[in-house]
Amino acid sequence: MSLPQALLDSLSQVTGYQADSFIKTHELGESPTSIRINPDKINTPPAHLNIQSPVLWNQYGYYLNERPAFTFDPYFHAGTYYVQEASSMFLEYAVKQSVDLDEDLRVLDLCAAPGGKSTLLASLLSPDSLLVSNEVIKSRANILVDNMSKWGLTNTYVTNNDPKDFNRIGGYFDLIVVDAPCSGSGLFRRDPEAVVEWSLDNVAMCSQRQQRILADVWDSLKEGGILLYSTCSYSEAENETIMDWVINNLSAKNMVLDKKDTSTIQQWGIVRTESPEHQAIGYRFYPDQAQGEGFFLAAFQKTKTDYKPFHRPHIKPQRTKSFKHEKSVLSQWITGLENYMWFEKNDNFYLINPEHESDLKILQSNLYIKKAGILLGQIGAKDLIPEHELALSTILSEQVPILNVSYEQAIAYLRKDEFVPDTNQRGWCGIAYEEHILGWGKALGNRFNNYYPKELRILSRLP
């Protein structure tokens, strides 16, 4: 790989940059593969993934000895793990150092697609906390919905809005994560084609866009709330310069994440960097020093607001029909139905944490929501017609029949190929590989209907 000379020149005075090893590492082009498990579905990484070692700054992260064909791994489609670049898993450390995870927080992942940081956040937050994952680009928002559905939790919502739309709910969020669109130089090893698209003009454009995004969303952060800003760029204009811009323009103070832990950061190979004007502290990842790709993160706390604090409106109880039949049906599908709030909208039934009833109304009134809690399905005369989200959720009742299939059958199911499993079961059943549910099927005597979503099916064949 031949790196742009303009990039190398621009890094010559940047903290932590070591030219010879940096260039050599990119020439080798060997990028580590890492995953992060879903602790609500598995306790240890799947043995077949050939684990090399844990990611030091993330309790659920692991490096692999080699990159497998994730497309053909049923565990991946069941949402038991997420394939995520290791450096970006540093978000866990930043969250733990900056907020109290025992509290019930309102968290926004602003630029969330495809879902790596959102699934990470979801695994850290308490059940009564609420995570709003946003993506402005509609097609990418659909991918985000799929990945959050795989994670299977009730306290995650997905929105499709411009950053400025969140100012309608000023002072609402305790924590905002902005993994900002950037020039992408930190990912050159993973995406060599991105090298030809890199330029100093693009860096300048990204820096301006990052400032706009931060300014647009700032009012939705409460006073005393935390902003975590990150990029996958090496450029000062997108990192240290942005730190100074935040302090100068957004009534914020920089937070030092490793004040009591500087030796650990150094042992991990993470570089502590300072902004030129305010000496604000940020954290850089170089691939020749830390086991991961290029990454940058900085933390800020909001010091004051220019508007009244956000007050949660009182929600008046609404008179509704008893839903006696619906309750009877849903109780057969969901563990502890009485512990959740469920409702009907456009003939579909949804389930959320009852602590989030007022949050849902607030968000519905001000934003476009693509996903809220778990979409259960539609209720017919006798039974539920279940949605894919319910199959992948963590609330599914043990009463629901499960049909375990072989690896070959699992791949056929994920491809939506026709196959007839050997079973005496009748009706709806979860199709599972090694007890991990992939989706729904329906056994009808000698016929089996595959209800795996068409848009998610595997298009390629086993090599």
Short mmCIF file of C-alpha atoms in Angstrom, two decimals:
data_model
loop_
_atom_site.label_atom_id
_atom_site.label_comp_id
_atom_site.label_asym_id
_atom_site.label_seq_id
_atom_site.Cartn_x
_atom_site.Cartn_y
_atom_site.Cartn_z
CA MET A 1 0.00 0.00 0.00
CA SER A 2 1.31 3.43 -1.00
CA LEU A 3 0.07 6.07 1.43
CA PRO A 4 -0.59 9.66 0.23
CA GLN A 5 2.49 11.77 0.78
CA ALA A 6 0.29 14.67 1.85
CA LEU A 7 -1.09 12.53 4.66
CA LEU A 8 2.39 11.51 5.83
CA ASP A 9 3.57 15.12 5.73
CA SER A 10 0.54 16.27 7.72
CA LEU A 11 1.26 13.70 10.43
CA SER A 12 4.92 14.58 10.89
CA GLN A 13 4.27 16.77 13.96
CA VAL A 14 1.27 14.86 15.36
CA THR A 15 1.65 13.36 18.84
CA GLY A 16 2.61 9.70 18.81
CA TYR A 17 3.28 9.41 15.07
CA GLN A 18 6.26 7.18 14.28
CA ALA A 19 6.86 7.38 10.55
CA ASP A 20 8.90 4.24 9.89
CA SER A 21 6.73 1.77 11.82
CA PHE A 22 3.51 3.48 10.66
CA ILE A 23 4.46 3.14 6.99
CA LYS A 24 5.77 -0.41 7.40
CA THR A 25 2.56 -1.53 9.13
CA HIS A 26 0.48 -0.21 6.23
CA GLU A 27 2.80 -1.82 3.69
CA LEU A 28 2.24 -5.20 5.34
CA GLY A 29 -1.51 -4.60 5.14
CA GLU A 30 -2.35 -7.22 7.77
CA SER A 31 -5.46 -6.01 9.55
CA PRO A 32 -6.60 -7.90 12.67
CA THR A 33 -10.11 -9.36 12.76
CA SER A 34 -12.11 -8.93 15.95
CA ILE A 35 -15.59 -9.66 17.25
CA ARG A 36 -17.62 -8.61 20.27
CA ILE A 37 -20.03 -11.11 21.78
CA ASN A 38 -23.62 -10.38 22.80
CA PRO A 39 -23.64 -11.07 26.57
CA ASP A 40 -27.42 -11.41 26.57
CA LYS A 41 -27.13 -14.43 24.26
CA ILE A 42 -23.77 -16.10 24.96
CA ASN A 43 -21.18 -15.98 27.75
CA THR A 44 -18.10 -16.98 25.77
CA PRO A 45 -17.14 -16.61 22.10
CA PRO A 46 -18.13 -19.48 19.80
CA ALA A 47 -15.35 -22.07 19.74
CA HIS A 48 -15.42 -22.43 15.96
CA LEU A 49 -14.23 -18.84 15.51
CA ASN A 50 -10.68 -19.73 16.55
CA ILE A 51 -10.12 -17.06 19.18
CA GLN A 52 -6.62 -15.62 19.49
CA SER A 53 -6.83 -13.29 22.51
CA PRO A 54 -9.17 -10.80 24.23
CA VAL A 55 -9.37 -7.12 23.32
CA LEU A 56 -7.78 -5.48 26.35
CA TRP A 57 -10.06 -2.43 26.52
CA ASN A 58 -13.35 -4.25 26.04
CA GLN A 59 -14.76 -7.02 28.24
CA TYR A 60 -16.66 -8.66 25.37
CA GLY A 61 -14.12 -8.20 22.56
CA TYR A 62 -11.87 -10.88 21.04
CA TYR A 63 -9.31 -11.11 18.25
CA LEU A 64 -9.49 -14.02 15.83
CA ASN A 65 -6.56 -15.96 14.41
CA GLU A 66 -8.07 -15.64 10.95
CA ARG A 67 -11.06 -14.05 9.27
CA PRO A 68 -13.78 -16.65 8.62
CA ALA A 69 -16.65 -16.39 6.16
CA PHE A 70 -19.08 -14.69 8.57
CA THR A 71 -21.82 -14.87 5.94
CA PHE A 72 -21.95 -18.63 6.42
CA ASP A 73 -21.92 -18.62 10.22
CA PRO A 74 -25.40 -19.16 11.75
CA TYR A 75 -24.10 -17.75 15.05
CA PHE A 76 -23.56 -14.42 13.29
CA HIS A 77 -27.10 -14.34 11.90
CA ALA A 78 -28.51 -15.26 15.32
CA GLY A 79 -26.97 -12.10 16.81
CA THR A 80 -24.62 -13.85 19.22
CA TYR A 81 -21.75 -11.58 18.19
CA TYR A 82 -20.91 -8.49 16.14
CA VAL A 83 -17.88 -8.12 13.88
CA GLN A 84 -16.31 -4.87 15.05
CA GLU A 85 -12.93 -3.24 14.61
CA ALA A 86 -11.04 -3.50 17.91
CA SER A 87 -9.95 0.13 18.31
CA SER A 88 -13.53 1.37 18.17
CA MET A 89 -14.37 -0.94 21.10
CA PHE A 90 -12.47 1.60 23.23
CA LEU A 91 -15.87 3.27 23.50
CA GLU A 92 -16.63 0.91 26.39
CA TYR A 93 -13.70 2.25 28.40
CA ALA A 94 -14.75 5.84 27.65
CA VAL A 95 -18.34 5.22 28.72
CA LYS A 96 -17.32 3.53 31.97
CA GLN A 97 -14.98 6.41 32.83
CA SER A 98 -17.49 9.17 32.10
CA VAL A 99 -20.99 8.07 33.25
CA ASP A 100 -22.55 5.99 36.02
CA LEU A 101 -23.89 2.88 34.32
CA ASP A 102 -25.96 1.99 37.41
CA GLU A 103 -28.18 4.98 36.63
CA ASP A 104 -31.04 4.90 34.14
CA LEU A 105 -29.60 6.92 31.28
CA ARG A 106 -30.96 8.37 28.06
CA VAL A 107 -28.29 7.80 25.41
CA LEU A 108 -28.05 8.89 21.77
CA ASP A 109 -25.74 7.26 19.24
CA LEU A 110 -26.06 9.94 16.59
CA CYS A 111 -24.26 8.47 13.56
CA ALA A 112 -25.01 4.87 14.40
CA ALA A 113 -25.11 2.75 11.22
CA PRO A 114 -24.27 -0.02 10.76
CA GLY A 115 -24.58 -0.58 14.52
CA GLY A 116 -21.20 -1.45 16.03
CA LYS A 117 -21.18 1.24 18.69
CA SER A 118 -24.91 0.95 19.33
CA THR A 119 -24.74 -2.77 20.06
CA LEU A 120 -21.74 -2.08 22.30
CA LEU A 121 -23.70 0.58 24.20
CA ALA A 122 -26.75 -1.67 24.46
CA SER A 123 -24.65 -4.32 26.22
CA LEU A 124 -23.46 -1.79 28.82
CA LEU A 125 -26.66 0.06 29.72
CA SER A 126 -29.10 -0.94 32.45
CA PRO A 127 -32.47 -2.40 31.33
CA ASP A 128 -34.28 0.80 32.33
CA SER A 129 -31.87 2.97 30.35
CA LEU A 130 -32.90 3.91 26.82
CA LEU A 131 -30.63 3.87 23.77
CA VAL A 132 -31.66 5.87 20.70
CA SER A 133 -29.62 4.89 17.65
CA ASN A 134 -29.90 7.36 14.78
CA GLU A 135 -28.85 7.28 11.16
CA VAL A 136 -29.63 10.11 8.73
CA ILE A 137 -29.27 8.04 5.53
CA LYS A 138 -32.40 5.95 4.99
CA SER A 139 -30.73 2.90 3.42
CA ARG A 140 -28.15 2.75 6.20
CA ALA A 141 -30.91 3.19 8.79
CA ASN A 142 -32.47 -0.04 7.50
CA ILE A 143 -29.18 -1.86 8.10
CA LEU A 144 -29.07 -0.36 11.58
CA VAL A 145 -32.57 -1.70 12.31
CA ASP A 146 -31.50 -5.19 11.23
CA ASN A 147 -28.45 -5.20 13.47
CA MET A 148 -30.27 -3.81 16.49
CA SER A 149 -33.00 -6.41 15.97
CA LYS A 150 -30.34 -9.13 16.02
CA TRP A 151 -29.12 -7.81 19.39
CA GLY A 152 -32.61 -8.54 20.71
CA LEU A 153 -33.16 -5.95 23.48
CA THR A 154 -36.31 -4.04 24.38
CA ASN A 155 -34.65 -0.76 25.41
CA THR A 156 -33.26 0.22 22.00
CA TYR A 157 -34.95 2.52 19.48
CA VAL A 158 -33.81 3.43 15.96
CA THR A 159 -34.50 6.84 14.41
CA ASN A 160 -33.89 8.28 10.94
CA ASN A 161 -33.30 12.01 11.44
CA ASP A 162 -30.93 14.85 10.72
CA PRO A 163 -28.83 15.86 13.75
CA LYS A 164 -30.60 19.23 14.02
CA ASP A 165 -33.94 17.47 14.54
CA PHE A 166 -32.83 16.42 18.02
CA ASN A 167 -32.84 20.02 19.19
CA ARG A 168 -36.62 19.67 19.45
CA ILE A 169 -35.95 17.75 22.68
CA GLY A 170 -33.46 20.09 24.28
CA GLY A 171 -31.62 18.77 27.33
CA TYR A 172 -33.02 15.26 26.98
CA PHE A 173 -29.91 13.04 26.70
CA ASP A 174 -27.43 12.15 29.44
CA LEU A 175 -24.86 10.84 26.95
CA ILE A 176 -24.38 11.48 23.25
CA VAL A 177 -21.94 9.48 21.13
CA VAL A 178 -20.89 11.09 17.85
CA ASP A 179 -18.78 8.77 15.72
CA ALA A 180 -18.51 11.43 13.07
CA PRO A 181 -18.26 10.89 9.31
CA CYS A 182 -14.61 11.46 8.47
CA SER A 183 -11.94 11.13 5.77
CA GLY A 184 -11.36 7.51 6.84
CA SER A 185 -7.56 7.41 6.83
CA GLY A 186 -7.56 5.22 9.92
CA LEU A 187 -9.16 2.39 7.95
CA PHE A 188 -6.77 2.31 4.99
CA ARG A 189 -5.56 -1.19 5.90
CA ARG A 190 -9.12 -2.53 5.81
CA ASP A 191 -10.14 -0.54 2.75
CA PRO A 192 -7.15 0.17 0.48
CA GLU A 193 -9.42 1.66 -2.19
CA ALA A 194 -10.18 4.53 0.19
CA VAL A 195 -6.59 5.72 -0.24
CA VAL A 196 -7.31 7.11 -3.71
CA GLU A 197 -10.28 9.09 -2.37
CA TRP A 198 -8.28 10.75 0.40
CA SER A 199 -7.19 14.39 0.03
CA LEU A 200 -6.49 17.42 2.19
CA ASP A 201 -9.56 19.07 0.67
CA ASN A 202 -11.68 16.15 1.83
CA VAL A 203 -10.19 16.41 5.32
CA ALA A 204 -11.13 20.10 5.44
CA MET A 205 -14.64 19.34 4.25
CA CYS A 206 -15.05 16.61 6.86
CA SER A 207 -13.83 18.93 9.60
CA GLN A 208 -16.48 21.49 8.67
CA ARG A 209 -19.17 18.80 8.58
CA GLN A 210 -18.10 17.48 11.98
CA GLN A 211 -18.46 20.95 13.47
CA ARG A 212 -21.94 21.32 11.97
CA ILE A 213 -23.06 17.94 13.31
CA LEU A 214 -21.83 18.73 16.82
CA ALA A 215 -23.42 22.17 16.81
CA ASP A 216 -26.71 20.80 15.51
CA VAL A 217 -27.09 18.12 18.19
CA TRP A 218 -25.61 20.01 21.13
CA ASP A 219 -28.84 21.42 22.55
CA SER A 220 -30.28 17.94 23.04
CA LEU A 221 -27.56 17.16 25.62
CA LYS A 222 -28.53 18.05 29.17
CA GLU A 223 -26.39 20.27 31.38
CA GLY A 224 -23.74 18.07 32.94
CA GLY A 225 -24.25 15.51 30.18
CA ILE A 226 -21.39 13.78 28.37
CA LEU A 227 -20.37 13.95 24.70
CA LEU A 228 -18.07 11.26 23.34
CA TYR A 229 -16.61 12.28 19.98
CA SER A 230 -14.70 9.87 17.76
CA THR A 231 -13.38 9.43 14.23
CA CYS A 232 -11.42 6.86 12.25
CA SER A 233 -9.11 9.57 10.91
CA TYR A 234 -5.50 10.42 11.70
CA SER A 235 -5.81 14.10 10.70
CA GLU A 236 -5.47 16.80 13.35
CA ALA A 237 -8.14 18.86 11.61
CA GLU A 238 -10.70 16.17 12.41
CA ASN A 239 -9.46 15.41 15.92
CA GLU A 240 -7.39 17.82 18.04
CA THR A 241 -8.67 20.87 16.17
CA ILE A 242 -12.25 19.72 16.76
CA MET A 243 -11.51 19.45 20.50
CA ASP A 244 -10.54 23.12 20.60
CA TRP A 245 -13.58 24.04 18.49
CA VAL A 246 -15.92 22.27 20.93
CA ILE A 247 -14.43 24.09 23.92
CA ASN A 248 -14.55 27.46 22.15
CA ASN A 249 -18.08 27.15 20.81
CA LEU A 250 -20.19 24.74 22.84
CA SER A 251 -19.88 25.56 26.55
CA ALA A 252 -18.01 22.34 27.21
CA LYS A 253 -15.05 21.16 29.24
CA ASN A 254 -12.74 18.36 28.27
CA MET A 255 -12.78 15.16 30.34
CA VAL A 256 -9.63 13.17 31.01
CA LEU A 257 -10.58 9.52 30.89
CA ASP A 258 -7.38 8.03 32.27
CA LYS A 259 -6.67 10.48 35.10
CA LYS A 260 -6.23 7.57 37.52
CA ASP A 261 -5.14 5.03 34.93
CA THR A 262 -2.43 6.48 32.69
CA SER A 263 -0.16 3.44 32.88
CA THR A 264 -2.87 1.11 31.57
CA ILE A 265 -3.53 3.31 28.55
CA GLN A 266 0.18 3.31 27.76
CA GLN A 267 0.45 -0.47 28.17
CA TRP A 268 -2.36 -0.88 25.66
CA GLY A 269 -0.41 1.18 23.12
CA ILE A 270 -2.92 4.04 23.12
CA VAL A 271 -1.43 7.51 22.65
CA ARG A 272 -2.57 10.42 24.82
CA THR A 273 -2.70 13.56 22.73
CA GLU A 274 -3.36 17.27 23.42
CA SER A 275 -5.16 19.93 21.43
CA PRO A 276 -2.97 22.87 20.37
CA GLU A 277 -4.98 25.68 21.99
CA HIS A 278 -6.52 24.32 25.19
CA GLN A 279 -4.35 21.22 25.73
CA ALA A 280 -7.52 19.15 25.84
CA ILE A 281 -6.83 15.42 26.14
CA GLY A 282 -7.78 12.94 23.45
CA TYR A 283 -6.81 9.35 22.67
CA ARG A 284 -5.21 8.13 19.45
CA PHE A 285 -4.82 4.62 18.10
CA TYR A 286 -2.02 3.92 15.63
CA PRO A 287 -1.91 0.42 14.08
CA ASP A 288 1.82 0.10 14.67
CA GLN A 289 1.35 0.67 18.42
CA ALA A 290 -2.09 -0.66 19.40
CA GLN A 291 -3.68 -3.83 18.05
CA GLY A 292 -6.31 -2.21 15.87
CA GLU A 293 -6.92 0.36 13.17
CA GLY A 294 -6.57 4.14 13.32
CA PHE A 295 -9.03 5.69 15.77
CA PHE A 296 -9.50 8.83 17.86
CA LEU A 297 -11.75 9.57 20.83
CA ALA A 298 -12.28 12.54 23.13
CA ALA A 299 -14.79 13.22 25.93
CA PHE A 300 -16.52 16.43 26.96
CA GLN A 301 -18.99 17.51 29.62
CA LYS A 302 -21.61 20.18 29.00
CA THR A 303 -21.11 23.02 31.48
CA LYS A 304 -24.24 25.13 30.91
CA THR A 305 -27.33 25.57 28.78
CA ASP A 306 -29.11 28.61 27.41
CA TYR A 307 -32.61 27.18 27.79
CA LYS A 308 -34.88 25.70 30.45
CA PRO A 309 -34.01 22.16 31.56
CA PHE A 310 -36.00 19.38 29.94
CA HIS A 311 -39.01 18.22 31.93
CA ARG A 312 -40.65 14.92 31.20
CA PRO A 313 -44.35 15.50 30.53
CA HIS A 314 -47.00 13.76 32.61
CA ILE A 315 -48.63 10.92 30.71
CA LYS A 316 -52.32 10.54 31.43
CA PRO A 317 -53.63 6.97 31.48
CA GLN A 318 -55.68 6.27 28.38
CA ARG A 319 -58.80 4.20 28.28
CA THR A 320 -58.36 1.29 25.95
CA LYS A 321 -60.12 -1.94 25.30
CA SER A 322 -59.19 -4.84 27.54
CA PHE A 323 -57.15 -6.74 24.91
CA LYS A 324 -58.09 -9.91 26.80
CA HIS A 325 -57.69 -12.11 23.72
CA GLU A 326 -54.45 -10.42 22.70
CA LYS A 327 -53.01 -10.76 26.20
CA SER A 328 -53.85 -14.45 26.22
CA VAL A 329 -52.10 -14.94 22.88
CA LEU A 330 -49.00 -12.88 23.66
CA SER A 331 -48.46 -14.53 27.04
CA GLN A 332 -47.76 -17.79 25.19
CA TRP A 333 -44.93 -16.16 23.25
CA ILE A 334 -43.28 -13.81 25.73
CA THR A 335 -41.58 -14.49 29.06
CA GLY A 336 -43.02 -12.27 31.81
CA LEU A 337 -45.45 -10.35 29.62
CA GLU A 338 -46.77 -8.56 32.72
CA ASN A 339 -43.38 -6.86 33.12
CA TYR A 340 -43.62 -5.08 29.79
CA MET A 341 -45.82 -2.53 28.08
CA TRP A 342 -47.30 -3.64 24.77
CA PHE A 343 -49.50 -1.78 22.35
CA GLU A 344 -51.05 -1.95 18.92
CA LYS A 345 -50.33 0.33 15.99
CA ASN A 346 -51.48 -0.24 12.42
CA ASP A 347 -52.45 -3.84 13.28
CA ASN A 348 -48.96 -4.61 14.59
CA PHE A 349 -48.13 -5.22 18.23
CA TYR A 350 -45.02 -3.77 19.85
CA LEU A 351 -43.40 -4.34 23.23
CA ILE A 352 -41.33 -1.86 25.24
CA ASN A 353 -40.08 -1.33 28.77
CA PRO A 354 -42.95 0.40 30.69
CA GLU A 355 -40.39 2.87 32.08
CA HIS A 356 -40.09 4.23 28.55
CA GLU A 357 -43.75 5.05 27.89
CA SER A 358 -43.22 8.80 28.24
CA ASP A 359 -39.95 8.57 26.28
CA LEU A 360 -41.76 6.92 23.38
CA LYS A 361 -44.36 9.68 23.28
CA ILE A 362 -41.66 12.36 23.43
CA LEU A 363 -39.68 10.78 20.62
CA GLN A 364 -42.76 10.07 18.50
CA SER A 365 -43.80 13.71 18.77
CA ASN A 366 -40.46 15.05 17.61
CA LEU A 367 -38.64 12.43 15.53
CA TYR A 368 -39.16 9.74 12.92
CA ILE A 369 -38.88 6.36 14.64
CA LYS A 370 -38.08 3.30 12.55
CA LYS A 371 -37.91 0.82 15.43
CA ALA A 372 -39.13 0.97 19.03
CA GLY A 373 -38.57 -1.94 21.38
CA ILE A 374 -39.56 -5.29 19.85
CA LEU A 375 -41.99 -5.67 16.94
CA LEU A 376 -44.02 -8.74 17.91
CA GLY A 377 -46.28 -9.25 14.92
CA GLN A 378 -50.00 -9.35 14.14
CA ILE A 379 -52.66 -11.21 16.08
CA GLY A 380 -55.17 -13.22 14.10
CA ALA A 381 -58.32 -14.98 15.23
CA LYS A 382 -56.40 -17.67 17.10
CA ASP A 383 -52.69 -16.97 17.17
CA LEU A 384 -49.86 -14.51 16.66
CA ILE A 385 -48.28 -14.14 13.24
CA PRO A 386 -44.78 -13.48 14.62
CA GLU A 387 -42.25 -11.01 13.25
CA HIS A 388 -38.58 -11.77 12.72
CA GLU A 389 -37.61 -9.37 15.53
CA LEU A 390 -39.42 -11.49 18.08
CA ALA A 391 -37.48 -14.61 17.05
CA LEU A 392 -34.17 -12.85 17.68
CA SER A 393 -35.26 -11.13 20.89
CA THR A 394 -34.26 -12.04 24.43
CA ILE A 395 -37.88 -12.10 25.64
CA LEU A 396 -39.09 -15.19 23.76
CA SER A 397 -40.90 -17.68 25.98
CA GLU A 398 -39.49 -21.16 26.49
CA GLN A 399 -42.96 -22.44 25.60
CA VAL A 400 -42.42 -21.52 21.96
CA PRO A 401 -41.46 -24.65 19.99
CA ILE A 402 -37.87 -24.67 18.74
CA LEU A 403 -36.62 -26.81 15.87
CA ASN A 404 -32.86 -27.38 15.90
CA VAL A 405 -31.44 -28.01 12.44
CA SER A 406 -28.10 -29.16 11.06
CA TYR A 407 -25.51 -26.74 9.73
CA GLU A 408 -26.44 -27.53 6.13
CA GLN A 409 -30.13 -26.99 6.90
CA ALA A 410 -29.33 -23.74 8.72
CA ILE A 411 -27.56 -22.38 5.64
CA ALA A 412 -30.45 -23.55 3.43
CA TYR A 413 -32.85 -21.76 5.76
CA LEU A 414 -30.79 -18.55 5.66
CA ARG A 415 -30.75 -18.74 1.86
CA LYS A 416 -34.55 -19.33 1.83
CA ASP A 417 -33.97 -22.56 -0.05
CA GLU A 418 -36.65 -25.20 0.19
CA PHE A 419 -36.03 -28.02 2.65
CA VAL A 420 -38.24 -30.23 4.81
CA PRO A 421 -36.84 -30.80 8.30
CA ASP A 422 -37.37 -34.13 9.99
CA THR A 423 -39.94 -33.20 12.63
CA ASN A 424 -43.35 -34.14 13.95
CA GLN A 425 -44.03 -30.56 15.03
CA ARG A 426 -46.91 -28.60 13.58
CA GLY A 427 -47.33 -24.85 13.36
CA TRP A 428 -44.94 -22.01 14.16
CA CYS A 429 -41.49 -22.85 15.47
CA GLY A 430 -38.19 -21.07 15.93
CA ILE A 431 -35.54 -22.41 13.57
CA ALA A 432 -32.35 -22.76 15.58
CA TYR A 433 -28.78 -23.87 15.07
CA GLU A 434 -27.18 -25.20 18.26
CA GLU A 435 -30.03 -23.63 20.27
CA HIS A 436 -29.55 -20.14 18.76
CA ILE A 437 -32.67 -19.00 16.94
CA LEU A 438 -32.32 -17.72 13.38
CA GLY A 439 -35.96 -16.93 12.58
CA TRP A 440 -39.37 -18.50 12.06
CA GLY A 441 -40.66 -21.48 10.15
CA LYS A 442 -44.02 -23.19 9.99
CA ALA A 443 -44.42 -26.96 9.75
CA LEU A 444 -47.50 -28.12 7.85
CA GLY A 445 -47.40 -31.88 7.55
CA ASN A 446 -45.19 -32.73 4.59
CA ARG A 447 -44.64 -29.06 3.86
CA PHE A 448 -42.45 -26.52 5.59
CA ASN A 449 -42.76 -22.76 5.10
CA ASN A 450 -39.56 -20.74 5.47
CA TYR A 451 -40.33 -17.30 6.95
CA TYR A 452 -36.80 -15.94 6.96
CA PRO A 453 -37.01 -12.33 5.67
CA LYS A 454 -36.35 -12.20 1.95
CA GLU A 455 -34.27 -9.03 2.23
CA LEU A 456 -31.88 -10.71 4.71
CA ARG A 457 -31.29 -13.97 2.87
CA ILE A 458 -27.82 -15.16 1.95
CA LEU A 459 -27.33 -14.68 -1.79
CA SER A 460 -24.06 -16.56 -2.23
CA ARG A 461 -23.36 -20.25 -1.85
CA LEU A 462 -20.90 -22.10 0.34
CA PRO A 463 -17.40 -22.07 -1.19
#
